[in-house]
Short mmCIF file of C-alpha atoms in Angstrom, two decimals:
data_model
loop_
_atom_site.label_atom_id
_atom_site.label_comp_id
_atom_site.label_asym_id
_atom_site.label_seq_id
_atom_site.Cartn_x
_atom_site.Cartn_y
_atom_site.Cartn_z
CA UNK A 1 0.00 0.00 0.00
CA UNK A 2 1.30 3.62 -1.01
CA UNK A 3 2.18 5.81 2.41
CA UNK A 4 0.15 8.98 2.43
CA UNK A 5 3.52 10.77 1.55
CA UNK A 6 3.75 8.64 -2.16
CA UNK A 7 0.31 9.53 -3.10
CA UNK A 8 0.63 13.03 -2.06
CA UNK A 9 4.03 12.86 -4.27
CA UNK A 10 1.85 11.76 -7.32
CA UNK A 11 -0.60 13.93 -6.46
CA UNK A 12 1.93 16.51 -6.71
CA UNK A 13 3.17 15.27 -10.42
CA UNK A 14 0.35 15.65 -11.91
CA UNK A 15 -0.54 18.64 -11.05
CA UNK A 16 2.94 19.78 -12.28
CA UNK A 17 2.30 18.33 -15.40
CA UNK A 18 -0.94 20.19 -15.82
CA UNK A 19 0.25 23.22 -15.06
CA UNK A 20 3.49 23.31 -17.67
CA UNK A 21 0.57 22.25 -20.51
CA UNK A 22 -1.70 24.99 -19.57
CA UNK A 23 1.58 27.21 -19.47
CA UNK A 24 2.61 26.33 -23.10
CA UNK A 25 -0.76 26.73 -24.36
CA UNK A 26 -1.42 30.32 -22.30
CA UNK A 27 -2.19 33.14 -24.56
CA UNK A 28 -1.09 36.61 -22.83
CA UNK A 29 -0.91 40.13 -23.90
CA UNK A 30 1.83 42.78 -24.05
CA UNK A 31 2.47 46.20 -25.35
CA UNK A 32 5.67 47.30 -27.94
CA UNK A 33 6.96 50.66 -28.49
CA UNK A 34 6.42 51.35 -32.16
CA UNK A 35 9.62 53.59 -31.66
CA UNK A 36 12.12 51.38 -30.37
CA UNK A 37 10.29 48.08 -29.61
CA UNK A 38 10.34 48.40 -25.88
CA UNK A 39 8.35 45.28 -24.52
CA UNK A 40 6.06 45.94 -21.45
CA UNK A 41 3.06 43.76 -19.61
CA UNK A 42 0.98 46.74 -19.00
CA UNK A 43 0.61 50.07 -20.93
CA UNK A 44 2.35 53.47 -19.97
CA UNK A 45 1.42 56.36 -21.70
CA UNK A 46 5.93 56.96 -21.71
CA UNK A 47 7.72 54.63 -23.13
CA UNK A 48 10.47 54.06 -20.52
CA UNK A 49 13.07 53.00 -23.61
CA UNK A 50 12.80 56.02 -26.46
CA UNK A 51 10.83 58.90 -23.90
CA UNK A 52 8.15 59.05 -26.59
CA UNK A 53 4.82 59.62 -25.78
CA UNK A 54 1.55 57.24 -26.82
CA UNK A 55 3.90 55.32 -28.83
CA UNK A 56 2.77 51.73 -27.48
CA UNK A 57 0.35 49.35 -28.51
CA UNK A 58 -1.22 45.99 -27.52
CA UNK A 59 -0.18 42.92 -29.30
CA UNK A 60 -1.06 39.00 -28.26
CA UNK A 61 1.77 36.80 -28.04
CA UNK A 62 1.72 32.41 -27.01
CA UNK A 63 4.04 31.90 -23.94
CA UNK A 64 5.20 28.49 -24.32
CA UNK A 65 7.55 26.93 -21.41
CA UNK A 66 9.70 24.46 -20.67
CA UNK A 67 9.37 23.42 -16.67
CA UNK A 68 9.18 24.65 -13.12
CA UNK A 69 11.95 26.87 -12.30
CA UNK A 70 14.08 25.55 -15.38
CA UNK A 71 16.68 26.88 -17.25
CA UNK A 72 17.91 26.66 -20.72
CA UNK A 73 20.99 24.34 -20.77
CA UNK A 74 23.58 25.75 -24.02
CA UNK A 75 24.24 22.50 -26.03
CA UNK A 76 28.18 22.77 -27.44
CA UNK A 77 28.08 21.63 -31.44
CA UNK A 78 30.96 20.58 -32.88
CA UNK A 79 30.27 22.66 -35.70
CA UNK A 80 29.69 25.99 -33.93
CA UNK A 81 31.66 28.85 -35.96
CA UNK A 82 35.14 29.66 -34.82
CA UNK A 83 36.42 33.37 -34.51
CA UNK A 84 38.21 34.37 -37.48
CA UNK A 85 40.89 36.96 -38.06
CA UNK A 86 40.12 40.50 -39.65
CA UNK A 87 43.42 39.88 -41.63
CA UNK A 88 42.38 36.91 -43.34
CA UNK A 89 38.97 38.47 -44.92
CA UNK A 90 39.70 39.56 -48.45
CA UNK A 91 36.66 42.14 -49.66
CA UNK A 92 36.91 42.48 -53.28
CA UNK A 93 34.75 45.15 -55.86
CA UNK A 94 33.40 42.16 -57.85
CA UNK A 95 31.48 41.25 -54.37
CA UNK A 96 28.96 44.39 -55.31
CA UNK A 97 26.83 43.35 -58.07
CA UNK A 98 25.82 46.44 -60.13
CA UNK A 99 21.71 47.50 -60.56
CA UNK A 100 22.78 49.51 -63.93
CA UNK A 101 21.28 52.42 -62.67
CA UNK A 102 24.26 54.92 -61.84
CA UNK A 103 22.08 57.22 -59.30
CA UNK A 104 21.14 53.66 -56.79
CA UNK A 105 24.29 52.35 -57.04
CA UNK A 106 25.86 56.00 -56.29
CA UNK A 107 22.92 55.72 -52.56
CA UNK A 108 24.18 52.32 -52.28
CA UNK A 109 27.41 52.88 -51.92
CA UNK A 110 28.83 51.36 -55.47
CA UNK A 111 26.01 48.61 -56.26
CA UNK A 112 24.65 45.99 -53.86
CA UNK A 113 26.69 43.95 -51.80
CA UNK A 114 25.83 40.16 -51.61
CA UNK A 115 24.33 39.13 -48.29
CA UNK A 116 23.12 42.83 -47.36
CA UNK A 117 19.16 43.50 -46.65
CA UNK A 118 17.88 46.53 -47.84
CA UNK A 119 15.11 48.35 -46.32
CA UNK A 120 13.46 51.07 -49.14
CA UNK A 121 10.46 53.59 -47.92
CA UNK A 122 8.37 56.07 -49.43
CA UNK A 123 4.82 57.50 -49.39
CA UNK A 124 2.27 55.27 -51.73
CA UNK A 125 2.56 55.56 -55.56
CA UNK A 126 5.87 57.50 -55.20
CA UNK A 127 7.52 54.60 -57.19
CA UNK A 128 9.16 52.21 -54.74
CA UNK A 129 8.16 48.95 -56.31
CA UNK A 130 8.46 50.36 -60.18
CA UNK A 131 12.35 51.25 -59.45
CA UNK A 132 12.78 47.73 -58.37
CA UNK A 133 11.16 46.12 -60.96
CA UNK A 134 13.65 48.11 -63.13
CA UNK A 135 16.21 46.71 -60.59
CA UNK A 136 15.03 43.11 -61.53
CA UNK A 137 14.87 43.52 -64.98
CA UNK A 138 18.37 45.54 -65.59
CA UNK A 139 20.10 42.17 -63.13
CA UNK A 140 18.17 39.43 -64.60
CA UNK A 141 19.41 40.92 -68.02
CA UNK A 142 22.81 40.38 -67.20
CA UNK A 143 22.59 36.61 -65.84
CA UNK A 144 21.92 37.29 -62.07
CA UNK A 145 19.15 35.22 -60.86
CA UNK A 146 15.79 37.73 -59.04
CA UNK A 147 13.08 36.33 -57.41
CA UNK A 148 10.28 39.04 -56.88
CA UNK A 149 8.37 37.91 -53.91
CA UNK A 150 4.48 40.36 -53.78
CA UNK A 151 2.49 40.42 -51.31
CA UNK A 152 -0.09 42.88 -52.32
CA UNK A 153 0.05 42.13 -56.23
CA UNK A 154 -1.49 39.33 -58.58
CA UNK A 155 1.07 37.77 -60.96
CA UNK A 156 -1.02 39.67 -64.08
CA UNK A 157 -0.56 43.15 -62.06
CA UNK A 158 3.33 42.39 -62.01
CA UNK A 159 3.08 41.27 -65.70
CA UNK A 160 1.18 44.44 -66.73
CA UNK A 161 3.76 47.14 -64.93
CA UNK A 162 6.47 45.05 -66.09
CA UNK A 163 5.47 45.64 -69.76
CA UNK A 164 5.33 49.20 -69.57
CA UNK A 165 9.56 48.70 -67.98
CA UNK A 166 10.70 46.91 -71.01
CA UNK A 167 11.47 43.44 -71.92
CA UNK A 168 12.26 40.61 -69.49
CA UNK A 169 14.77 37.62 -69.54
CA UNK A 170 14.16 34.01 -68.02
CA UNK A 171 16.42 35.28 -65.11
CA UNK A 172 13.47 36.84 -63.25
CA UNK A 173 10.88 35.04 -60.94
CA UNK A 174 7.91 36.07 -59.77
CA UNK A 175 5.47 34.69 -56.48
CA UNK A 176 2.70 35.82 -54.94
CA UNK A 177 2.66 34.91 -51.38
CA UNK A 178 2.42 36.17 -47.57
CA UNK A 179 3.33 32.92 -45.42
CA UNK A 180 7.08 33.53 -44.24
CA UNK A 181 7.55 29.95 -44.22
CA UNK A 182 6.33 28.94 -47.48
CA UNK A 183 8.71 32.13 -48.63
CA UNK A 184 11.57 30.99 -46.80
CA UNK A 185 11.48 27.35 -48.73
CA UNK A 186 10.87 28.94 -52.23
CA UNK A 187 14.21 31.13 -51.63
CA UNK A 188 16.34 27.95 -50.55
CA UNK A 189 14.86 26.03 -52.89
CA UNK A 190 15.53 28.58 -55.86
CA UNK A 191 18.70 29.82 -54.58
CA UNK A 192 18.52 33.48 -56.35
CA UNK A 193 21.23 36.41 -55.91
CA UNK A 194 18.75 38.86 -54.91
CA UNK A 195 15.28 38.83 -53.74
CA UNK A 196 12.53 41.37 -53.45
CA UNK A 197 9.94 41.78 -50.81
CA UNK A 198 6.90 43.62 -51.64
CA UNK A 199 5.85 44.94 -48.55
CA UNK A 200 6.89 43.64 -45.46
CA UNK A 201 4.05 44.78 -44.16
CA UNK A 202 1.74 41.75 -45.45
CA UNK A 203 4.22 39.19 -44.86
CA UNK A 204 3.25 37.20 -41.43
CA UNK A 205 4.66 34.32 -39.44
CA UNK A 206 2.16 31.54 -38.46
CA UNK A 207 3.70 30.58 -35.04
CA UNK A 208 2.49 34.39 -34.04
CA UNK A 209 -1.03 35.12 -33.25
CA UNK A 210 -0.86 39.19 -34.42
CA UNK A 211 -2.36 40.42 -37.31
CA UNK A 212 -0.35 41.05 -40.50
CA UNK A 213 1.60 44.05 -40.19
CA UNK A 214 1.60 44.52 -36.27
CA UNK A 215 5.04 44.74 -34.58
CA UNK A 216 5.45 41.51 -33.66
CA UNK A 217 5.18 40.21 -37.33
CA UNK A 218 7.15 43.29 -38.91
CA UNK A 219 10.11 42.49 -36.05
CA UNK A 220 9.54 38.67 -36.80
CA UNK A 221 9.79 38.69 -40.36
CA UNK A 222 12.42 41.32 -40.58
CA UNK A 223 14.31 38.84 -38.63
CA UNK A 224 13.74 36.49 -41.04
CA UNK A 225 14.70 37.91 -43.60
CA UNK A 226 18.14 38.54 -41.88
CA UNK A 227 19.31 35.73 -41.19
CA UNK A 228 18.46 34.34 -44.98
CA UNK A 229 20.75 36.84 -45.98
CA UNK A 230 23.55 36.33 -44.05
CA UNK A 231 23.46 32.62 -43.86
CA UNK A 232 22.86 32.41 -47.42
CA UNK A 233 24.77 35.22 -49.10
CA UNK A 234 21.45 36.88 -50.52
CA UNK A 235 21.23 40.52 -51.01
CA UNK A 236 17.11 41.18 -50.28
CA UNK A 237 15.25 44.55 -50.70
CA UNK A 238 12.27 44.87 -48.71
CA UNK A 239 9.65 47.67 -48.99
CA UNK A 240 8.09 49.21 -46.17
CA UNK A 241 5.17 51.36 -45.93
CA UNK A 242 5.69 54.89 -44.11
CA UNK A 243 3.42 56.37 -41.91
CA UNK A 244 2.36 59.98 -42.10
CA UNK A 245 5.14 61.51 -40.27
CA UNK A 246 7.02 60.00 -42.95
CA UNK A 247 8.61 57.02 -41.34
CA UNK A 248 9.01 53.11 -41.98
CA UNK A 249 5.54 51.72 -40.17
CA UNK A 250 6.63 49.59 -37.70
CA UNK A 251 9.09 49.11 -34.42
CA UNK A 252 11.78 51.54 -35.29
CA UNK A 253 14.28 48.38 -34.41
CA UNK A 254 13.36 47.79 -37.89
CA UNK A 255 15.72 50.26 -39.55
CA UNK A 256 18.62 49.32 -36.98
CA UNK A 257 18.33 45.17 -38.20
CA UNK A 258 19.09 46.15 -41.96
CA UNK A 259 22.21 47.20 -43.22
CA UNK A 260 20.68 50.20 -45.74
CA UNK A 261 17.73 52.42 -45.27
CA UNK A 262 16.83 54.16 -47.83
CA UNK A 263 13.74 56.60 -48.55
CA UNK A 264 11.87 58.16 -51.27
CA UNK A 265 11.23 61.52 -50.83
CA UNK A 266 9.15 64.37 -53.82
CA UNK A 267 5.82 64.73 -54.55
CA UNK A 268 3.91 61.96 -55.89
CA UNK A 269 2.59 64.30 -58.24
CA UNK A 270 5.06 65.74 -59.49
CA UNK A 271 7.63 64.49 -61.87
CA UNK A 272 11.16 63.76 -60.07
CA UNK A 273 12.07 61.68 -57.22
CA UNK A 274 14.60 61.83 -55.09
CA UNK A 275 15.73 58.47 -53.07
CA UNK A 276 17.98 59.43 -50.14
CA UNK A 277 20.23 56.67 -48.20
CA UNK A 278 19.48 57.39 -44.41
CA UNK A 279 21.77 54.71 -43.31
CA UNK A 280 24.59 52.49 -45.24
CA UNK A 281 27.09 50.09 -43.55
CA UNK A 282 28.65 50.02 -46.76
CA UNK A 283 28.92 53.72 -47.88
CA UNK A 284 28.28 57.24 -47.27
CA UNK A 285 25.21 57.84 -45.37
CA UNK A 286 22.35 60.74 -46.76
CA UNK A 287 23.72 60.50 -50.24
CA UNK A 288 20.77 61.28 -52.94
CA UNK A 289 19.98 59.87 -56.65
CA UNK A 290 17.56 61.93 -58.16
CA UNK A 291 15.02 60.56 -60.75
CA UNK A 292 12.18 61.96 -62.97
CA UNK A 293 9.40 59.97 -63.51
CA UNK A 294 7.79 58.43 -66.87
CA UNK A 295 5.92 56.40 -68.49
CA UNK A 296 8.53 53.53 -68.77
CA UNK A 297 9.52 54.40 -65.19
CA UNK A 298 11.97 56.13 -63.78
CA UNK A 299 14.22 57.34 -65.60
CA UNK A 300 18.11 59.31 -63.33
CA UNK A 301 19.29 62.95 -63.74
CA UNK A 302 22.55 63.43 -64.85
CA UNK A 303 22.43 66.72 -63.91
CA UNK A 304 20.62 67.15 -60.77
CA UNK A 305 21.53 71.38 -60.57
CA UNK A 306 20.91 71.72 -63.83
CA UNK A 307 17.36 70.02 -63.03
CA UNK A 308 16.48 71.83 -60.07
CA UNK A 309 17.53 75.28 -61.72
CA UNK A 310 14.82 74.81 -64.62
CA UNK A 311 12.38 77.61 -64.57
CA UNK A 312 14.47 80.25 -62.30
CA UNK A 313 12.83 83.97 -62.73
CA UNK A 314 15.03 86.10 -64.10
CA UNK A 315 14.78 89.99 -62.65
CA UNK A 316 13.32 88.76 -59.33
CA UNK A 317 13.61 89.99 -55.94
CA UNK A 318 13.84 87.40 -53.18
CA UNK A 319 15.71 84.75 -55.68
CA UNK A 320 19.21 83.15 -54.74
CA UNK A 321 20.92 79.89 -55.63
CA UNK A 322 22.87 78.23 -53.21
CA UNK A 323 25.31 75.19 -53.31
CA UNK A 324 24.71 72.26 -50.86
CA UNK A 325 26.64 68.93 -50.40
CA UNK A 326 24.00 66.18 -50.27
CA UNK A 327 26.31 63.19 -49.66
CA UNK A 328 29.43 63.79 -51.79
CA UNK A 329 27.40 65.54 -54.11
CA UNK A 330 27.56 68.88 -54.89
CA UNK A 331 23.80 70.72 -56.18
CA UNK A 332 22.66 74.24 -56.77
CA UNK A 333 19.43 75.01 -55.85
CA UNK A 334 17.18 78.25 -55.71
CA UNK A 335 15.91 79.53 -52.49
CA UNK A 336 12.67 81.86 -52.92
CA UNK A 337 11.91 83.95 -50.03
CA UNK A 338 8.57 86.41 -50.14
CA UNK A 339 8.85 89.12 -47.38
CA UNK A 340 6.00 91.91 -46.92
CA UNK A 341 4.43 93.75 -44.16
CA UNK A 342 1.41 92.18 -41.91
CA UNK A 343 -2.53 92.71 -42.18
CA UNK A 344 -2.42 91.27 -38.98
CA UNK A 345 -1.17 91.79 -35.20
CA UNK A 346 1.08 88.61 -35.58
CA UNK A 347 3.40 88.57 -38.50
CA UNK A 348 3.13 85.24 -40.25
CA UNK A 349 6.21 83.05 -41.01
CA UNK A 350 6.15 79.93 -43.64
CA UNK A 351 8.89 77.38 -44.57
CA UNK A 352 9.02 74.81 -47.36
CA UNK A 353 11.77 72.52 -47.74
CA UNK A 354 13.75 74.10 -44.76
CA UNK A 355 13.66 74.25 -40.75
CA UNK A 356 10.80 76.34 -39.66
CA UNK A 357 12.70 77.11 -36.63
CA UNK A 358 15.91 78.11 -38.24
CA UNK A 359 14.31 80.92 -40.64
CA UNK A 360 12.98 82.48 -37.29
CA UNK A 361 16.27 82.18 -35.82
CA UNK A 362 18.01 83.72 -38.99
CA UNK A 363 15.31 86.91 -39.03
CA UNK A 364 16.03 87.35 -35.65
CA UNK A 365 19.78 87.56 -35.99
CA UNK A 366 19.21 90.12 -39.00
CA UNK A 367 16.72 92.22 -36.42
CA UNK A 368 19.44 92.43 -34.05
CA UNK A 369 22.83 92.54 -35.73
CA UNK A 370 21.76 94.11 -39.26
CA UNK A 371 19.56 96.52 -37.63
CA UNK A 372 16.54 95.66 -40.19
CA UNK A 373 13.01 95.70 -39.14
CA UNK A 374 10.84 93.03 -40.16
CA UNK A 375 9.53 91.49 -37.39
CA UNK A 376 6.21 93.15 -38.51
CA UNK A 377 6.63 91.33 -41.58
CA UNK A 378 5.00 88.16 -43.07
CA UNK A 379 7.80 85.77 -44.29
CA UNK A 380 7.81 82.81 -46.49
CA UNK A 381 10.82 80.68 -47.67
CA UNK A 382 10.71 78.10 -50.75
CA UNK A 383 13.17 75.68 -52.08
CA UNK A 384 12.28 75.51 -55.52
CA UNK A 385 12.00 72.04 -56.72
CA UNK A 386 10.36 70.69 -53.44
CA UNK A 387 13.96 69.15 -51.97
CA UNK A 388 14.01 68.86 -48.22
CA UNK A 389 17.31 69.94 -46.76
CA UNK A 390 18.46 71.58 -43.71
CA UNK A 391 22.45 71.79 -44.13
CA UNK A 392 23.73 74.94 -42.51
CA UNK A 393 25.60 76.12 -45.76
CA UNK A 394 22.05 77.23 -46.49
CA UNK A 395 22.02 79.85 -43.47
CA UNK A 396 23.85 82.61 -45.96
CA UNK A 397 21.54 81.98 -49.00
CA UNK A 398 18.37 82.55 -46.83
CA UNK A 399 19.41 85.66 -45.19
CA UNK A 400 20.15 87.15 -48.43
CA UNK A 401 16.81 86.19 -49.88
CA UNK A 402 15.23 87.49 -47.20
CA UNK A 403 17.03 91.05 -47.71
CA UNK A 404 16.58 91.26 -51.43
CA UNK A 405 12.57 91.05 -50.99
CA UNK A 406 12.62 93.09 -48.33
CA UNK A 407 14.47 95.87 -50.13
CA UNK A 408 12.98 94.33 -53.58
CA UNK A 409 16.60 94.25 -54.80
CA UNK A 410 17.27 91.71 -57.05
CA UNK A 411 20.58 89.40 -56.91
CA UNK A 412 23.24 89.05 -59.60
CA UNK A 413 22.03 86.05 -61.48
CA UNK A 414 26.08 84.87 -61.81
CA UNK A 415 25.68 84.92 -58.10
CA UNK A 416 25.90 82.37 -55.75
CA UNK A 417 26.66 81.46 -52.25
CA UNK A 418 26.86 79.33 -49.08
CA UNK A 419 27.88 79.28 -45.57
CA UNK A 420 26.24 79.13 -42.03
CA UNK A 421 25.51 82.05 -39.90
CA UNK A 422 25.46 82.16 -36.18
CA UNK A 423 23.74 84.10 -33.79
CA UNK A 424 26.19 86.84 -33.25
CA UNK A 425 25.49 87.55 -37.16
CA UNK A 426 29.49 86.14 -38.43
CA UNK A 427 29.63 83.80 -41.55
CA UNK A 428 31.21 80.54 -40.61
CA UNK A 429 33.23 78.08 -42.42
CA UNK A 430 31.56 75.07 -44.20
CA UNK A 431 33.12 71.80 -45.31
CA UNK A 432 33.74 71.09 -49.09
CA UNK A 433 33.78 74.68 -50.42
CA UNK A 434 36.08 73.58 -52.81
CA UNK A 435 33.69 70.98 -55.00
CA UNK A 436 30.96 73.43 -54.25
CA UNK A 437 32.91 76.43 -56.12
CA UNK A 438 33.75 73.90 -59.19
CA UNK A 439 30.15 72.73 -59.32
CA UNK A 440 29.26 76.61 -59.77
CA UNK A 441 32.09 76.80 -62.27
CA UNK A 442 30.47 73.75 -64.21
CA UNK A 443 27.00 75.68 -64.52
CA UNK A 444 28.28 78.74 -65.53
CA UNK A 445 28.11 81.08 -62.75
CA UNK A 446 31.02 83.68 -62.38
CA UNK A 447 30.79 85.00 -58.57
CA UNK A 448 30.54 82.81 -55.25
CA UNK A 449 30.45 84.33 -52.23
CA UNK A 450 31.81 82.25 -49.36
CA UNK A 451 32.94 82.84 -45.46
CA UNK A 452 36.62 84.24 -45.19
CA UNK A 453 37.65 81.41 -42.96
CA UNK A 454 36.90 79.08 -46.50
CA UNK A 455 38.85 80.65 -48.84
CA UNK A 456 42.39 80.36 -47.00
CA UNK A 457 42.88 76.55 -48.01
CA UNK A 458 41.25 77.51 -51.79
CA UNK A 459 43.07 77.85 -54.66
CA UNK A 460 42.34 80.59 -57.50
CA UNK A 461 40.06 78.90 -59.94
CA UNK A 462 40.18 80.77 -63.43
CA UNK A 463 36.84 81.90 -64.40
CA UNK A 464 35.66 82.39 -61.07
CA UNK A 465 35.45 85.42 -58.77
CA UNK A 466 35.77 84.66 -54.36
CA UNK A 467 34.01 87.31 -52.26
CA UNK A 468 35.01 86.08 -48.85
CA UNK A 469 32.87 87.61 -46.24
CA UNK A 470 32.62 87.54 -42.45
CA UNK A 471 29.78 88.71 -41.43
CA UNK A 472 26.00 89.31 -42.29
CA UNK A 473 26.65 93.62 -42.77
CA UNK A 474 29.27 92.53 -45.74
CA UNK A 475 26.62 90.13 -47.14
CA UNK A 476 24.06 93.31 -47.06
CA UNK A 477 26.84 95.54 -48.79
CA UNK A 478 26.99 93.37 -51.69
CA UNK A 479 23.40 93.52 -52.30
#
């Protein structure tokens, strides 16, 4: 006969058993920081990882465990990787495999390197799937091996943009699918050079309970994705969908798994695009290609100044090109700026394609060091061509636009300039003022004017006149 103490013990066993298979079937619910991915079992209204406010959301996740008070043992394979000396690693240019298309590969860093993942945003119908179907078709036409992978797309919808692109070689593979394991077996099975996900927002795993597109699946299949890459040599583009702040929708871990982040930025409206790289392990980061778009696609500008300078008024008050480095880049580009007194007891100030904040710092410094009076003034500031850049080489052009419509003096149209301004009203030095006077050279224009502190390391360039200037009252002088 069992002693009280036995059955109690079995007693005990079984309920220990029932509890670990209610535990690996239990269904609980957390919250993630759509910002950073912070993971938390109740919601704050802070995340306690980024600061940012109402940035976390509920998402159900299975708990699955593997005992009472157990912990993982760490199994040693005999085939675990070994460390491996940096010396030893040869990295050769014939490991980047060239897209054809001189502005991506200039983003990219050269062309794409095998085994990266590539993360490429942009608002809807901006063209973030048609410039990788050009991708596909310009690689497959030189023997690489694509495998487009659509998740939002029949194969006919593919078929039809694809014919307005161009012709097609037997390179190029196309699937329609959303489970990440029926994905992950097509790519092994296929074994392509580079793959394209189209969007990694429909893509789900089946072992997680969320919804398509919440953070658990984006940080699951992201993952994914990753380790394809690297463990098989595979250079994949996703495409993410951006929310309306203008960001990649999703845990913002997402953009700190890939290797390149790159963005589409323009109007979808209007004709060019411009695709700036936000982050590159393998070249220089906020680098831009600029594209215009037609009806075979998109199509690069050679001459991206020459581009954005189309349509300048001639005559006009308020006009002024400046040169910015965008990368290692050098463009001209027009600033506009509108200046006339108030109807109203608060002057009104506008930006577009600039900081709003800046332009009210810059009127402020011209108030107080230049002596002008315009804070009963309505202001508005336009880069012409819709670019979005805040560099500080801009500080100079803006001030002067600003003075020209307020004394409704036009500038020289050889003219240009660049250089940041700080708030006791000097011009400071900027880096690269040498490629930026030889991209003015290029175009034509005969005067730059520059900070003082530039033009000790410059050279004379023939054909080209240096004002240096030191402060905001010389700028004034020359207008």
């Amino acid at each position: 006969m069992p002693s009280r103490i036995e059955k109690a013990f079995v007693m005990w066993r079984y309920f220990k058993k029932g509890m670990v298979t209610n535990m690996a079937k239990k269904v609980t619910t957390v919250f993630f920081c759509q910002e950073c991915g912070y993971e938390t079992s109740k919601w704050m209204g802070q995340c306690p990882g980024c600061k940012q406010w109402n940035t976390l959301v509920e998402e159900k996740v299975s708990v699955t465990g593997s005992g009472m008070g157990g912990s993982a043992k760490t199994i040693a394979h005999k085939d675990a990787p070994k460390p491996v000396e940096l010396s030893t690693i040869s990295m050769e240019e014939s490991d980047r495999i060239s897209t054809n298309i001189k502005e991506l590969d200039r983003v990219l860093g050269g062309g794409i390197i095998q085994g990266s993942l590539t993360l490429v945003g942009g608002d809807p119908g901006i063209g973030k799937s048609t410039l990788l179907l050009q991708v596909c078709r310009n690689l497959s036409g030189t023997g690489h091996k694509v495998l487009y992978i659509s998740g939002e797309e029949s194969l006919k919808q593919i078929k039809l943009r694809a014919n307005r692109i161009g012709e097609f070689k037997e390179n190029m593979l196309l699937l329609c699918e959303t489970n990440l394991g029926l994905i992950e077996e097509a790519i092994k099975r296929t074994a392509p050079e580079v793959v394209i996900i189209d969007s990694i927002q429909t893509m789900y795993q089946e072992e997680v309970s969320s919804a398509p597109g919440s953070v658990s699946q984006v940080r699951e299949a992201t993952n994914v994705f990753m380790q394809l890459a690297k463990g098989l040599g595979i250079s994949i583009f996703i495409v993410g969908h951006v929310t309306k702040e203008g960001t990649v929708a999703g845990p913002r871990v997402l953009e700190h798994m890939v290797d390149t982040v790159l963005y589409f930025e323009g109007d979808r409206h209007a004709s060019y695009r411009i695709l700036r790289g936000v982050k590159n392990r393998f070249g220089s980061t906020n680098e831009i290609g600029v594209f215009e778009m037609r009806k075979e696609g998109l199509v690069e500008v050679v001459n991206p100044s020459e581009f954005m300078l189309n349509g300048k008024p001639i005559g006009a008050s308020g006009s002024v090109v400046v040169c910015s480095v965008e990368g290692t880049r050098p463009i001209l580009i027009e600033i506009q700026a509108l200046v006339c007194k108030t109807n109203f007891g608060i002057p009104r100030r506008q930006t577009t394609g600039t900081d709003f904040n800046r332009v009210n710092l810059l009127m402020a410094v011209l108030e107080k060091r230049a002596g002008m009076q315009i804070g009963d003034c309505d202001a508005y500031v336009n880069i012409a061509g819709g670019m979005k850049i805040n560099e500080p080489a801009l500080d100079l052009g803006i001030v002067l636009a600003i003075v020209s419509s307020f004394k409704n003096r036009p500038i020289d149209e050889k003219t240009i300039c660049f250089g940041e301004i700080g708030l006791s009203g000097e011009v400071r030095a900027v880096s690269q003022a040498e490629q930026r006077v030889l991209e003015a050279k290029k175009l034509g224009y005969e005067t730059v004017v520059l900070p003082k502190v530039s033009m000790e390391g410059l050279d004379p360039i023939q054909g080209i006149r240096m004002i240096g200037i030191s402060g905001i009252g010389e700028a004034i002088d020359l207008i």
